XYZ file of C-alpha atoms in Angstrom:
771
model
C 42.913 22.899 4.465
C 44.586 20.905 7.244
C 42.648 19.588 10.171
C 42.538 22.126 12.982
C 42.572 21.042 16.611
C 39.100 21.639 17.988
C 38.416 22.071 21.640
C 35.173 20.220 22.339
C 33.213 21.296 25.367
C 32.078 18.792 27.946
C 29.184 16.911 26.445
C 26.046 18.927 27.107
C 22.766 17.283 27.950
C 19.193 18.544 27.900
C 18.512 20.344 31.165
C 15.034 21.281 32.383
C 13.516 22.961 35.412
C 9.880 23.828 36.133
C 8.791 24.681 32.611
C 12.151 25.929 31.377
C 14.907 24.422 29.257
C 18.557 25.475 29.218
C 20.215 26.896 26.091
C 23.892 25.927 26.242
C 24.759 28.343 23.436
C 22.881 31.361 24.789
C 23.777 30.339 28.352
C 20.363 31.044 29.786
C 17.103 29.375 30.722
C 14.318 29.608 28.162
C 10.642 28.851 28.392
C 10.253 25.260 27.180
C 7.946 25.409 24.197
C 7.685 22.303 21.976
C 9.758 24.124 19.354
C 12.451 25.004 21.899
C 12.547 21.415 23.142
C 13.302 20.106 19.642
C 15.989 22.738 19.172
C 17.845 22.040 22.408
C 17.627 18.282 21.991
C 19.119 18.553 18.502
C 21.891 20.799 19.812
C 23.021 17.879 21.957
C 23.073 15.675 18.855
C 25.231 18.193 16.998
C 27.724 18.370 19.866
C 27.724 14.818 21.213
C 27.390 12.902 17.964
C 28.853 15.187 15.290
C 31.512 16.677 17.552
C 30.796 20.386 17.044
C 31.689 22.668 19.941
C 29.357 25.259 21.376
C 31.737 28.055 20.418
C 31.557 27.238 16.723
C 27.752 27.451 16.659
C 25.178 30.150 17.053
C 21.481 29.867 17.880
C 18.490 31.871 16.660
C 20.922 33.806 14.506
C 19.753 36.370 11.971
C 20.506 35.737 8.299
C 19.735 38.757 6.133
C 18.149 38.009 2.777
C 16.524 39.953 0.014
C 14.824 43.215 0.996
C 14.603 44.284 4.609
C 13.232 41.019 5.979
C 15.017 39.399 8.923
C 15.146 35.604 8.930
C 16.457 33.648 11.903
C 18.113 30.246 11.577
C 17.799 27.833 14.478
C 21.517 27.058 14.270
C 24.467 28.265 12.240
C 27.532 26.022 12.350
C 30.961 27.284 11.338
C 33.833 25.148 10.192
C 35.897 26.217 13.211
C 35.451 28.576 16.170
C 37.989 30.899 14.546
C 35.918 31.179 11.364
C 32.948 32.174 13.502
C 35.075 34.767 15.286
C 36.328 36.081 11.942
C 32.692 36.466 10.803
C 33.118 34.163 7.856
C 30.107 32.437 6.368
C 28.797 29.358 8.169
C 29.205 25.849 6.787
C 25.801 24.502 7.879
C 22.349 26.000 8.511
C 19.903 24.046 10.680
C 16.143 24.557 10.591
C 14.185 22.816 13.361
C 10.440 22.291 13.602
C 8.241 20.976 16.381
C 7.450 17.268 16.014
C 3.827 18.049 15.302
C 4.778 20.174 12.305
C 5.144 18.199 9.098
C 8.393 18.940 7.300
C 7.486 19.573 3.691
C 8.632 21.491 0.620
C 7.931 24.794 2.347
C 10.434 23.884 5.063
C 13.017 22.751 2.502
C 12.748 26.038 0.616
C 13.019 27.975 3.875
C 16.210 26.117 4.794
C 17.586 26.590 1.294
C 16.870 30.317 1.393
C 18.639 30.634 4.745
C 21.617 28.713 3.358
C 21.605 30.913 0.253
C 21.598 34.103 2.353
C 24.423 32.722 4.500
C 26.336 31.222 1.549
C 26.432 27.905 3.455
C 27.211 24.628 1.687
C 24.767 22.527 3.717
C 21.484 22.784 5.543
C 19.489 20.441 7.762
C 15.726 20.185 8.265
C 14.890 18.440 11.523
C 12.201 17.378 13.881
C 12.328 14.295 16.072
C 10.403 12.317 13.462
C 12.955 12.855 10.723
C 16.164 14.635 9.793
C 17.027 15.441 6.206
C 20.348 16.703 4.946
C 20.878 18.894 1.923
C 23.781 20.219 -0.126
C 23.472 23.675 -1.658
C 24.894 24.665 -5.032
C 25.496 28.373 -4.622
C 26.178 28.748 -8.352
C 22.695 27.461 -9.285
C 19.446 29.360 -9.292
C 16.746 28.144 -6.940
C 15.875 25.359 -6.382
C 19.577 24.736 -5.850
C 19.491 22.041 -3.167
C 19.704 18.238 -3.319
C 19.124 15.675 -0.593
C 22.236 13.874 0.650
C 23.022 11.164 3.168
C 24.484 13.254 6.004
C 26.347 16.419 6.943
C 30.088 16.544 7.729
C 31.341 15.726 11.208
C 33.503 18.300 12.958
C 36.844 16.827 11.915
C 35.970 16.344 8.244
C 38.781 17.438 5.916
C 38.280 19.539 2.796
C 38.543 16.352 0.778
C 35.930 14.587 2.916
C 33.554 17.528 2.602
C 33.942 17.521 -1.160
C 33.263 13.789 -1.149
C 30.035 14.431 0.716
C 29.056 17.002 -1.864
C 30.037 14.949 -4.909
C 29.821 11.318 -3.837
C 26.792 11.370 -1.583
C 24.664 12.806 -4.300
C 20.905 13.001 -4.373
C 19.200 9.660 -3.937
C 17.163 9.570 -7.109
C 14.626 6.846 -7.728
C 15.722 5.985 -11.251
C 19.373 5.969 -10.285
C 18.935 3.634 -7.343
C 16.530 1.380 -9.212
C 19.171 1.111 -11.935
C 21.828 0.295 -9.347
C 19.690 -2.487 -7.873
C 19.237 -3.803 -11.384
C 23.021 -3.824 -11.869
C 23.434 -5.767 -8.644
C 20.782 -8.208 -9.754
C 22.623 -8.767 -13.029
C 25.914 -9.350 -11.197
C 24.273 -12.164 -9.232
C 22.610 -13.684 -12.266
C 25.778 -13.607 -14.361
C 28.209 -14.822 -11.708
C 26.069 -17.198 -9.701
C 23.945 -18.444 -12.636
C 20.708 -17.957 -10.689
C 17.293 -17.352 -12.234
C 15.781 -13.859 -11.784
C 13.628 -14.831 -8.802
C 16.432 -16.597 -6.928
C 18.780 -13.680 -7.653
C 16.200 -11.321 -6.223
C 16.040 -13.387 -3.004
C 19.745 -12.739 -2.475
C 19.390 -9.018 -3.213
C 16.586 -8.881 -0.640
C 18.789 -10.436 2.040
C 21.615 -7.976 1.376
C 19.218 -5.025 1.453
C 17.928 -6.182 4.812
C 21.479 -6.403 6.127
C 22.124 -2.872 4.881
C 18.985 -1.440 6.508
C 19.687 -3.302 9.752
C 23.178 -1.890 10.217
C 22.268 1.576 8.979
C 19.557 1.728 11.647
C 22.123 0.770 14.277
C 24.435 3.430 12.895
C 21.631 5.979 13.003
C 20.713 5.331 16.622
C 24.117 6.441 17.873
C 25.399 8.268 14.804
C 28.440 5.984 14.989
C 31.288 6.842 12.688
C 31.916 3.174 11.846
C 29.651 1.775 9.159
C 29.855 -2.021 8.986
C 28.113 -2.215 5.617
C 31.203 -1.359 3.545
C 33.519 -3.200 1.207
C 36.537 -2.300 3.387
C 34.958 -3.696 6.549
C 33.983 -6.894 4.747
C 37.567 -7.369 3.519
C 38.909 -6.799 7.043
C 36.496 -9.347 8.479
C 37.541 -11.944 5.894
C 40.699 -12.520 7.953
C 38.601 -13.276 11.036
C 35.584 -15.116 9.681
C 35.191 -17.666 6.936
C 31.936 -16.018 5.795
C 31.786 -12.419 7.092
C 28.534 -11.517 5.319
C 26.789 -14.454 7.005
C 27.890 -13.035 10.352
C 26.139 -9.781 9.502
C 23.138 -11.677 8.145
C 22.809 -13.600 11.418
C 22.520 -10.295 13.254
C 19.955 -9.152 10.707
C 17.817 -12.254 11.245
C 17.830 -11.514 14.985
C 16.798 -7.927 14.293
C 13.754 -9.043 12.284
C 12.952 -12.221 14.207
C 9.513 -10.943 15.249
C 8.614 -10.367 11.604
C 9.395 -13.982 10.623
C 10.968 -12.773 7.409
C 13.794 -15.304 7.353
C 14.176 -18.910 8.438
C 16.792 -19.397 11.159
C 18.911 -21.653 8.942
C 18.697 -19.334 5.924
C 21.972 -18.054 4.462
C 23.163 -15.625 1.807
C 24.042 -17.983 -1.014
C 26.643 -15.889 -2.804
C 30.413 -16.034 -3.235
C 32.501 -13.576 -1.231
C 33.593 -11.526 -4.267
C 29.991 -11.229 -5.482
C 28.877 -9.890 -2.102
C 31.886 -7.558 -1.919
C 31.142 -5.994 -5.316
C 27.452 -5.542 -4.518
C 28.201 -3.895 -1.182
C 30.639 -1.569 -2.926
C 27.849 -0.431 -5.226
C 25.277 -0.040 -2.466
C 27.341 1.406 0.376
C 27.160 5.031 -0.731
C 23.378 5.103 -0.371
C 21.881 5.377 3.090
C 18.483 3.690 2.981
C 17.602 4.500 6.592
C 18.149 8.233 6.230
C 16.589 8.430 2.790
C 12.987 9.444 2.289
C 10.652 6.464 2.442
C 8.888 7.735 -0.649
C 12.093 7.814 -2.662
C 13.510 4.438 -1.675
C 10.076 2.853 -1.920
C 9.564 4.103 -5.463
C 13.081 2.990 -6.379
C 12.464 -0.476 -4.993
C 9.187 -0.816 -6.870
C 10.811 0.364 -10.093
C 13.468 -2.254 -9.571
C 10.763 -4.891 -9.120
C 9.019 -3.739 -12.274
C 12.189 -3.824 -14.357
C 13.539 -7.061 -12.953
C 10.552 -9.342 -12.862
C 8.791 -10.234 -16.039
C 7.262 -13.561 -16.769
C 7.819 -15.658 -13.664
C 6.706 -13.171 -11.022
C 6.051 -10.038 -13.072
C 2.343 -10.654 -12.536
C 2.756 -9.606 -8.910
C 3.715 -6.035 -9.782
C 1.052 -3.413 -10.392
C 2.410 -0.192 -11.968
C 2.637 2.562 -9.381
C 0.513 4.949 -11.445
C -2.331 2.407 -11.456
C -1.942 1.858 -7.702
C -2.006 5.608 -7.085
C -5.094 6.108 -9.205
C -7.043 3.245 -7.645
C -6.210 4.419 -4.126
C -7.353 7.943 -4.940
C -10.565 6.653 -6.484
C -11.599 4.908 -3.247
C -10.434 7.918 -1.173
C -9.255 6.205 2.061
C -9.692 7.805 5.469
C -8.268 7.192 8.919
C -10.077 4.265 10.514
C -10.677 2.461 7.212
C -9.502 -1.156 7.134
C -8.009 -2.371 3.858
C -7.293 -5.791 2.390
C -5.551 -7.064 -0.711
C -6.134 -10.837 -0.981
C -3.530 -11.099 -3.776
C -1.054 -8.575 -2.400
C 1.965 -9.319 -4.603
C 4.620 -6.691 -3.856
C 2.253 -4.838 -1.500
C 1.721 -1.719 -3.614
C -1.905 -1.048 -2.647
C -1.273 -1.618 1.074
C 1.831 0.557 1.097
C 0.159 3.494 -0.600
C -2.862 3.220 1.700
C -0.506 3.381 4.695
C 1.344 6.402 3.317
C -1.797 8.381 2.482
C -3.570 7.745 5.773
C -0.392 8.398 7.764
C -0.083 11.771 6.056
C -3.719 12.487 6.905
C -3.009 11.763 10.566
C 0.134 13.906 10.650
C -1.648 16.740 8.854
C -4.574 16.516 11.254
C -2.212 16.655 14.239
C -0.404 19.583 12.615
C -3.618 21.499 12.214
C -4.787 20.706 15.731
C -1.516 21.937 17.220
C -1.435 25.118 15.129
C -5.049 25.911 15.949
C -4.424 25.348 19.655
C -1.294 27.506 19.520
C -3.238 30.369 17.921
C -5.882 30.086 20.636
C -3.270 30.109 23.397
C -1.361 33.031 21.889
C -4.580 35.055 21.844
C -5.091 34.512 25.592
C -3.729 36.913 28.208
C -1.540 34.282 29.811
C 2.064 34.722 30.866
C 4.697 33.376 28.492
C 5.447 30.652 31.003
C 1.797 29.608 31.216
C 1.452 29.587 27.433
C 4.546 27.416 27.127
C 3.242 25.008 29.757
C -0.078 24.614 27.944
C 1.669 24.136 24.588
C 3.942 21.487 26.119
C 0.955 19.603 27.461
C -0.765 19.733 24.099
C 2.444 18.762 22.357
C 2.933 15.702 24.568
C -0.677 14.649 24.062
C -0.318 14.899 20.280
C 3.057 13.163 20.339
C 1.442 10.097 21.836
C -1.049 10.093 18.967
C 1.653 9.995 16.287
C 4.325 8.052 18.141
C 5.978 5.895 15.455
C 7.762 3.832 18.113
C 4.518 2.540 19.591
C 4.730 -0.381 17.193
C 7.999 -1.541 18.705
C 8.417 -4.143 21.419
C 9.467 -1.680 24.104
C 6.258 0.332 23.860
C 3.585 0.027 26.518
C 0.060 -1.150 25.848
C -1.149 2.373 26.531
C 1.277 3.721 23.917
C -0.245 1.412 21.342
C -3.822 2.222 22.284
C -3.222 5.963 22.053
C -1.014 6.031 18.947
C -3.009 6.592 15.787
C 0.017 5.524 13.733
C 0.229 2.222 15.635
C -3.455 1.558 15.040
C -3.037 2.298 11.351
C -0.022 0.007 10.942
C -1.268 -2.837 13.128
C -5.058 -2.914 12.904
C -5.958 -1.491 9.489
C -3.743 -3.184 6.871
C -4.128 -6.795 5.745
C -2.997 -8.818 2.791
C -1.881 -12.251 1.701
C -0.271 -13.939 -1.222
C -0.071 -17.611 -2.095
C 3.507 -17.153 -3.340
C 5.960 -17.287 -0.421
C 8.557 -15.157 -2.214
C 6.064 -12.389 -2.858
C 4.660 -12.514 0.671
C 8.203 -11.866 1.913
C 8.765 -9.195 -0.718
C 5.560 -7.481 0.310
C 6.690 -7.423 3.942
C 10.105 -6.082 2.975
C 8.584 -3.476 0.695
C 6.304 -2.256 3.471
C 9.153 -2.040 5.979
C 11.117 0.064 3.487
C 8.090 2.338 3.100
C 7.545 2.767 6.836
C 5.522 -0.040 8.412
C 2.253 -1.936 8.277
C 3.725 -5.312 7.318
C 2.373 -7.272 10.295
C -0.973 -8.031 8.660
C 0.552 -9.572 5.528
C 0.674 -13.371 5.282
C 1.875 -16.149 3.043
C -1.553 -17.687 2.558
C -4.160 -18.618 -0.041
C -6.189 -15.486 -0.717
C -9.436 -17.481 -0.949
C -9.191 -18.825 2.600
C -9.644 -16.925 5.865
C -6.592 -16.195 8.024
C -5.784 -13.838 10.914
C -7.925 -10.732 10.374
C -8.850 -11.601 6.784
C -12.407 -12.874 6.701
C -15.852 -12.012 5.376
C -17.614 -8.658 5.907
C -14.634 -7.042 7.610
C -13.128 -4.451 5.273
C -13.986 -0.901 4.296
C -11.720 -1.117 1.248
C -10.524 -4.011 -0.899
C -8.016 -3.214 -3.644
C -6.402 -5.932 -5.710
C -4.866 -6.955 -9.000
C -5.553 -10.711 -8.998
C -3.668 -13.176 -11.194
C -5.307 -13.633 -14.611
C -5.784 -16.762 -16.675
C -5.142 -19.517 -14.131
C -7.911 -21.814 -12.918
C -9.129 -22.929 -9.527
C -10.166 -26.549 -9.927
C -12.172 -29.119 -8.016
C -8.939 -30.850 -7.025
C -7.716 -27.736 -5.156
C -8.510 -28.711 -1.592
C -8.757 -26.877 1.715
C -5.922 -28.315 3.764
C -5.411 -28.617 7.478
C -2.418 -26.272 7.206
C -4.766 -23.500 6.067
C -6.398 -23.386 9.495
C -3.808 -24.939 11.808
C -2.459 -22.206 14.083
C -1.116 -22.347 17.671
C -3.766 -22.211 20.372
C -2.422 -18.989 21.895
C -2.443 -17.277 18.474
C -6.010 -18.346 17.793
C -7.004 -17.072 21.228
C -5.408 -13.708 20.431
C -7.206 -13.484 17.092
C -10.502 -14.374 18.759
C -9.932 -11.612 21.304
C -8.958 -9.097 18.606
C -11.748 -9.858 16.139
C -14.527 -11.433 18.199
C -17.417 -13.641 17.143
C -17.133 -12.939 13.411
C -13.598 -14.328 13.358
C -14.622 -17.548 15.101
C -17.530 -18.055 12.711
C -15.297 -17.399 9.698
C -12.582 -19.819 10.832
C -15.093 -22.491 11.877
C -16.554 -22.308 8.370
C -13.169 -23.113 6.851
C -12.374 -25.793 9.437
C -15.625 -27.551 8.591
C -14.601 -27.600 4.926
C -11.128 -29.140 5.402
C -10.661 -31.845 2.788
C -13.287 -30.349 0.504
C -12.658 -28.357 -2.656
C -11.970 -24.636 -2.312
C -14.787 -24.204 -4.835
C -17.242 -25.452 -2.192
C -16.817 -22.150 -0.353
C -18.122 -20.136 -3.320
C -21.351 -19.578 -5.274
C -20.026 -18.547 -8.697
C -18.443 -21.803 -9.933
C -20.809 -23.563 -12.369
C -18.385 -26.374 -13.272
C -15.400 -28.125 -11.704
C -13.104 -25.266 -12.666
C -13.313 -21.479 -12.791
C -10.962 -18.659 -13.745
C -9.037 -17.292 -10.771
C -10.004 -13.693 -11.472
C -13.715 -14.569 -11.434
C -13.427 -16.284 -8.071
C -11.546 -13.250 -6.728
C -14.546 -11.053 -7.589
C -16.749 -13.122 -5.300
C -14.049 -13.269 -2.617
C -13.513 -9.508 -2.633
C -17.218 -8.725 -2.405
C -17.525 -11.183 0.476
C -14.620 -9.540 2.334
C -16.251 -6.095 2.186
C -18.395 -4.626 4.907
C -21.783 -3.237 3.962
C -21.101 -0.074 2.006
C -17.437 -0.988 1.459
C -15.513 -0.060 -1.717
C -13.823 -2.477 -4.102
C -11.285 -1.615 -6.786
C -10.097 -4.533 -8.894
C -8.084 -4.999 -12.091
C -9.869 -7.378 -14.482
C -9.450 -8.626 -18.053
C -11.958 -6.909 -20.302
C -13.561 -10.198 -21.304
C -15.406 -10.177 -17.996
C -17.113 -6.955 -19.041
C -18.337 -8.063 -22.470
C -18.148 -11.837 -22.897
C -21.763 -13.134 -23.274
C -20.882 -16.368 -21.476
C -19.876 -14.367 -18.386
C -23.169 -12.497 -18.039
C -23.833 -14.493 -14.865
C -20.692 -12.955 -13.302
C -21.852 -9.443 -14.120
C -25.310 -10.186 -12.728
C -23.728 -11.586 -9.571
C -22.005 -8.210 -9.090
C -25.133 -6.212 -9.908
C -27.066 -8.152 -7.276
C -24.613 -7.226 -4.529
C -23.061 -3.860 -5.271
C -23.324 -0.566 -7.117
C -21.074 -0.407 -10.164
C -19.461 2.967 -9.557
C -16.880 3.182 -12.355
C -15.248 1.247 -15.167
C -11.921 2.568 -16.474
C -10.594 0.946 -19.640
C -6.788 0.783 -19.742
C -4.515 0.729 -22.790
C -3.497 -2.687 -24.093
C 0.142 -2.142 -23.117
C -0.436 -1.155 -19.473
C 0.784 -4.455 -18.050
C 3.226 -5.432 -20.810
C 6.210 -4.553 -18.616
C 4.818 -6.851 -15.905
C 4.663 -9.745 -18.329
C 0.918 -9.644 -19.051
C -0.607 -8.982 -22.472
C -4.309 -9.090 -21.587
C -6.203 -5.826 -22.077
C -7.590 -4.876 -18.693
C -10.019 -2.461 -17.092
C -10.450 -1.175 -13.566
C -13.761 -1.965 -11.913
C -14.940 0.000 -8.886
C -17.913 -1.266 -6.907
C -19.595 -0.259 -3.678
C -21.215 -3.094 -1.770
C -24.870 -2.593 -0.850
C -25.661 -1.722 2.725
C -27.938 -4.200 4.513
C -30.868 -1.869 3.963
C -29.914 -1.336 0.334
C -29.529 -5.074 -0.262
C -32.975 -5.768 1.207
C -34.466 -3.053 -1.007
C -32.734 -4.456 -4.095
C -33.786 -8.045 -3.366
C -37.401 -6.986 -2.882
C -37.355 -5.046 -6.140
C -35.747 -7.977 -7.949
C -38.418 -10.384 -6.650
C -41.318 -8.066 -7.541
C -39.869 -7.447 -11.002
C -39.639 -11.170 -11.655
C -43.252 -11.623 -10.530
C -44.328 -8.810 -12.865
C -42.657 -10.382 -15.889
C -43.876 -13.852 -15.028
C -47.424 -12.499 -14.809
C -46.996 -11.026 -18.264
C -46.196 -14.479 -19.652
C -48.440 -16.432 -17.256
C -51.003 -17.725 -19.793
C -48.363 -18.778 -22.273
C -46.323 -20.487 -19.573
C -49.388 -22.216 -18.115
C -50.338 -23.727 -21.466
C -46.860 -25.068 -21.970
C -46.781 -26.468 -18.451
C -50.131 -28.159 -19.032
C -48.806 -29.855 -22.174
C -45.731 -31.031 -20.307
C -47.761 -32.209 -17.325
C -50.327 -34.135 -19.412
C -49.897 -37.895 -18.799
C -48.825 -40.240 -21.570
C -51.295 -42.473 -23.398
C -51.589 -46.125 -22.403
C -53.059 -49.233 -24.017
C -56.446 -48.835 -22.378
C -56.999 -45.515 -24.092
C -57.224 -47.346 -27.447
C -59.186 -50.509 -26.546
C -62.779 -50.815 -27.874
C -65.317 -49.548 -25.378
C -68.193 -51.661 -24.016
C -66.274 -54.918 -23.963
C -65.254 -56.793 -20.845
C -62.663 -58.944 -22.467
C -60.346 -57.967 -25.282
C -58.547 -60.261 -27.568
C -54.819 -60.467 -27.815
C -55.029 -58.918 -31.245
C -57.054 -55.942 -29.896
C -54.569 -55.459 -27.082
C -51.636 -55.564 -29.466
C -53.288 -53.030 -31.750
C -54.085 -50.760 -28.766
C -50.500 -50.992 -27.543
C -49.134 -50.004 -30.930
C -51.574 -47.100 -31.218
C -50.562 -45.881 -27.729
C -46.902 -46.179 -28.657
C -47.392 -44.133 -31.834
C -49.484 -41.550 -30.008
C -46.880 -41.216 -27.242
C -44.101 -40.836 -29.782
C -45.987 -37.982 -31.359
C -46.918 -36.645 -27.934
C -43.255 -36.792 -26.877
C -42.406 -34.527 -29.780
C -45.088 -32.109 -28.571
C -43.801 -32.323 -24.978
C -40.162 -31.886 -26.024
C -41.146 -28.897 -28.105
C -43.111 -27.517 -25.144
C -40.155 -28.096 -22.789
C -37.804 -26.357 -25.213
C -40.262 -23.493 -25.656
C -40.715 -23.278 -21.864
C -36.963 -23.120 -21.345
C -36.717 -20.411 -23.989
C -39.601 -18.618 -22.318
C -37.893 -18.860 -18.914
C -34.755 -17.379 -20.491
C -36.859 -14.588 -21.978
C -38.521 -13.995 -18.611
C -35.096 -13.886 -16.920
C -33.717 -11.438 -19.495
C -36.831 -9.255 -19.468
C -36.853 -9.277 -15.664
C -33.164 -8.269 -15.601
C -33.783 -5.523 -18.148
C -36.783 -4.226 -16.204
C -34.804 -4.447 -12.961
C -32.073 -2.299 -14.501
C -34.710 0.151 -15.669
C -36.258 0.366 -12.213
C -32.945 0.210 -10.325
C -31.304 2.678 -12.622
C -28.224 4.634 -11.603
C -25.367 6.218 -13.558
C -21.992 4.505 -13.990
C -18.824 6.483 -14.691
C -17.074 5.242 -17.827
C -13.642 6.332 -19.042
C -11.419 5.066 -21.847
C -7.835 5.961 -20.878
C -5.090 6.310 -23.462
C -2.148 7.412 -21.301
C -1.738 5.956 -17.808
C 1.837 6.879 -16.895
C 3.671 3.792 -18.147
C 4.834 2.608 -21.551
C 4.890 -0.950 -22.854
C 8.532 -1.188 -21.750
C 7.820 0.117 -18.260
C 9.188 3.625 -18.795
C 7.378 6.745 -17.459
C 4.786 8.183 -19.832
C 2.071 10.816 -19.942
C -0.625 10.179 -17.355
C -4.216 11.383 -17.709
C -5.587 9.513 -14.686
C -4.858 12.072 -11.927
C -2.969 15.302 -11.328
C 0.762 14.659 -11.823
C 3.906 16.019 -13.459
C 3.336 14.141 -16.742
C -0.085 15.373 -17.785
C -0.707 15.226 -21.556
C -0.611 18.677 -23.114
C -4.014 20.133 -23.790
C -5.773 17.902 -21.253
C -8.372 20.038 -19.495
C -9.463 17.605 -16.798
C -7.966 14.317 -15.716
C -9.966 11.152 -15.087
C -10.090 11.550 -11.294
C -11.322 15.136 -11.576
C -14.058 14.043 -13.970
C -15.056 11.233 -11.620
C -15.357 13.623 -8.667
C -17.544 15.922 -10.785
C -19.570 12.926 -11.888
C -20.157 11.930 -8.270
C -21.587 15.363 -7.540
C -23.643 15.754 -10.713
C -23.873 12.636 -12.917
C -26.627 14.207 -15.054
C -24.006 16.496 -16.557
C -22.332 13.523 -18.202
C -23.424 11.497 -21.219
C -23.001 7.861 -20.357
C -22.316 5.016 -22.711
C -23.924 1.654 -22.022
C -21.243 -0.974 -21.442
C -22.150 -3.026 -18.382
C -24.418 -5.391 -20.281
C-alpha cells in the first residue's frame, strides 16, 4: 500500500471548564472523571505525537464479541479516514485506565479481546504511569498477544508496519540476556578486556541507550539517536561520536554520581557500532521494568563467574528470602554487602506494588461509595477528581526528581520508599555502580546505595536502624587486625553531614562519632565476635547484621553450612541465640551457587532480633540458669578452688620446732623438703586447675542446655532439593515458593509450609540442628 496523504487537524489540547473536559472526537463537553481525564490526555498524544487525525479515530466505540455482550474500546484507530468511513476493521485498539488503577494481566486480556473482536493488529494499554504496546496474532488462539516497543505512526508504510510486527518482537528476558552476553563477548574478543572491564563498557553503553530513549519518550520524537546509522552519520562530524553521546549521559546522571567526569567509553568505533546495531531494536525505557531487570540480572549471572560472580545471588533465592521476611510499606531495609542489588531491588518492587494496590483499592472503594450516593453526575465527578488528585500525589513517581517540590516528596509514598527506606553498600566500586545501575533499570531506589565498607557506618547505615536486613556476604575471606578504619571512611563534607544529622538525628551522630573515635584502629575493634587477630568475613557479617537491626527486626542471610555445625564455631551460634530468635534454617543444594563461582554448600538463616523487653527477659533467664547450674556444682567447685588457693609450702614449715636457731644443714634440709612438697603440691594444683576449667566448661554447657530447655521455641527446618537454578545457572524446578516451575507431585512449597508453621508449629516434627 502506498502512503496516503492524511489531513491532520490542528493540534488539539486538553480543554477544561468547571468540572468538564472536552472530547475532540465526540465534539462535546463531558464530566471530567479521572478516567475521562486520562482518555482525553492520551487522545492528544495520539494526535500530536503519533500524527493520527481525529477523523480516523473513534471514542468509546462498541466492539461486539462473543455472545450478546457489548464491549466498548476507549479508542479505535483506523489506518486512514477512508478506511473508517468504509467500515473496515481498525488498526489499533486503545484501552485506558485511571492512573490509580494498576494495569495488570486482566487489562492486557481485555485489550486483547477487544483487538480480537475488531480484528485489529495492535492494541495499547495506557494510564499516565505507563503505556504498553502489543501486537496481536489473529491466527493464534488466546493468549495471542506479545509486547512490542511501540505502535505505528500515522504515516507508517505497509513495510514499516510489518517491521514493527516482526522486528520489534517481544522483549523476552532470555533473549535480551543472551544479546547482552553476545555484546560482552564482542568487547572481550576485539578489545582483549577481562570480563569485569568488558562489563564496565557494556554498562556505559546501556546508560547511553536509556538516556536517549528517555529523551525520545518525553516527546515521542521520531529521531532515535541510539542507532548505528546515526553513529555513522556523526562520524563525519565528530572524531568520537559515542563519547559525545556519553558526555550527555554523564550530565543526565550527574546527581547520581555514577560516572567520573573524565570517564570515557574505551572502545573502538567499529566495536561500538556493532554493539549499538544489536541493541537498537530493544527499547529499554518502554519495556517492563520486571522484564529488563530480570534480563540484566541473568546477564550478570551468566557473565560473571570467578572474579565478581560472588556478588550475584540467584533471583529465585532473592525472591524466596524476600517473601520469607514479608516486607511492608514503611519497613527500612539494608544490605551491607549489596553486590548487584538484588535484595534491595526486589524489596522496592514488592513494596511499590503494595502501595499501588492499596491506592487502587482506596480509589475503587471511594468510587463505589460515591456512586451509591444521590449526587448529580457532576458532583460525583468532582468528588472523584478530588480523590484522584489526592491519591496521585501519594504515588507520584516524579516526586523523586529535582523539579519536584518538598511537599511532593513528603506526600509521595513512592518517593519515601525510594529515598528513605532502601540502603546498601559494597566495598567493590564496580559492584556499587552496578547496583545503582541495576536499581535504576528496575525503577528507582538507588540513592541509598554506596561504595563503602559494609562493616563501617555511612549515611543512613548504622546500628539499630533497620526493620529488615537481607544479605549474601562474601564467603571465605578474612578480616584481619591490619585492616584499619581510615579517615576516608568518615570524611564527608560538612553540609552533607549536617543533612544526615537532620535526617537521622541523635542515633546517627552517636554512630558516626563511634567510628571517628576508632580511626586508625583495627576494624575488628568495633566487634565482639573476633577471638583472634583474624576472623572469617561471613562471621563478622552476622554480628554486623544483628547490630544494624532494630528491636524485633528480621534478618535473612546466606551462610556456609559450617557455621551451623562446626564445633569450633559454637560461640558464633551462641552469640546469635543470645540476641535473636532463630526462625528458620533452609538448607540449599550444593550446586546453588556454582553458576556464581562458589562451591561452598550454603544454608539460609532467618533470625528475628529480640525486642528490648525480650532481651531483658532472656538475659535474666540466662543469668538465673547459670546460677542454678553453678549451685549444683558449688561444693565440687569450692573444693577445687580451695586447693588452688592454698599457699605453697616454705622452708619454715619443715624446720624443727622448739628451736630458736637452726643450723645451716637444718635449713638446707627444710628448703629441699619444701621444694619437694611444692613440686608435688603443684601437680595437685595443676590437676585442680585443669579439673576446674573442665568443670567450668561443663557448667557452661549444662547452663546452655538448661537455658535452651527453659527458653524453648520451635525452629522451622527445611532441606531443599530444587531451588530454581541448576549448577550451570539455567532455570530449574523450584520448591521454595509458588512459581511456574514447581516439581510435579509437590503438595506444598517451602514458603507455604513456613506460613503454616508460624501459625501452628506443634503440627510439625522438628529435627534438632542448631546445636
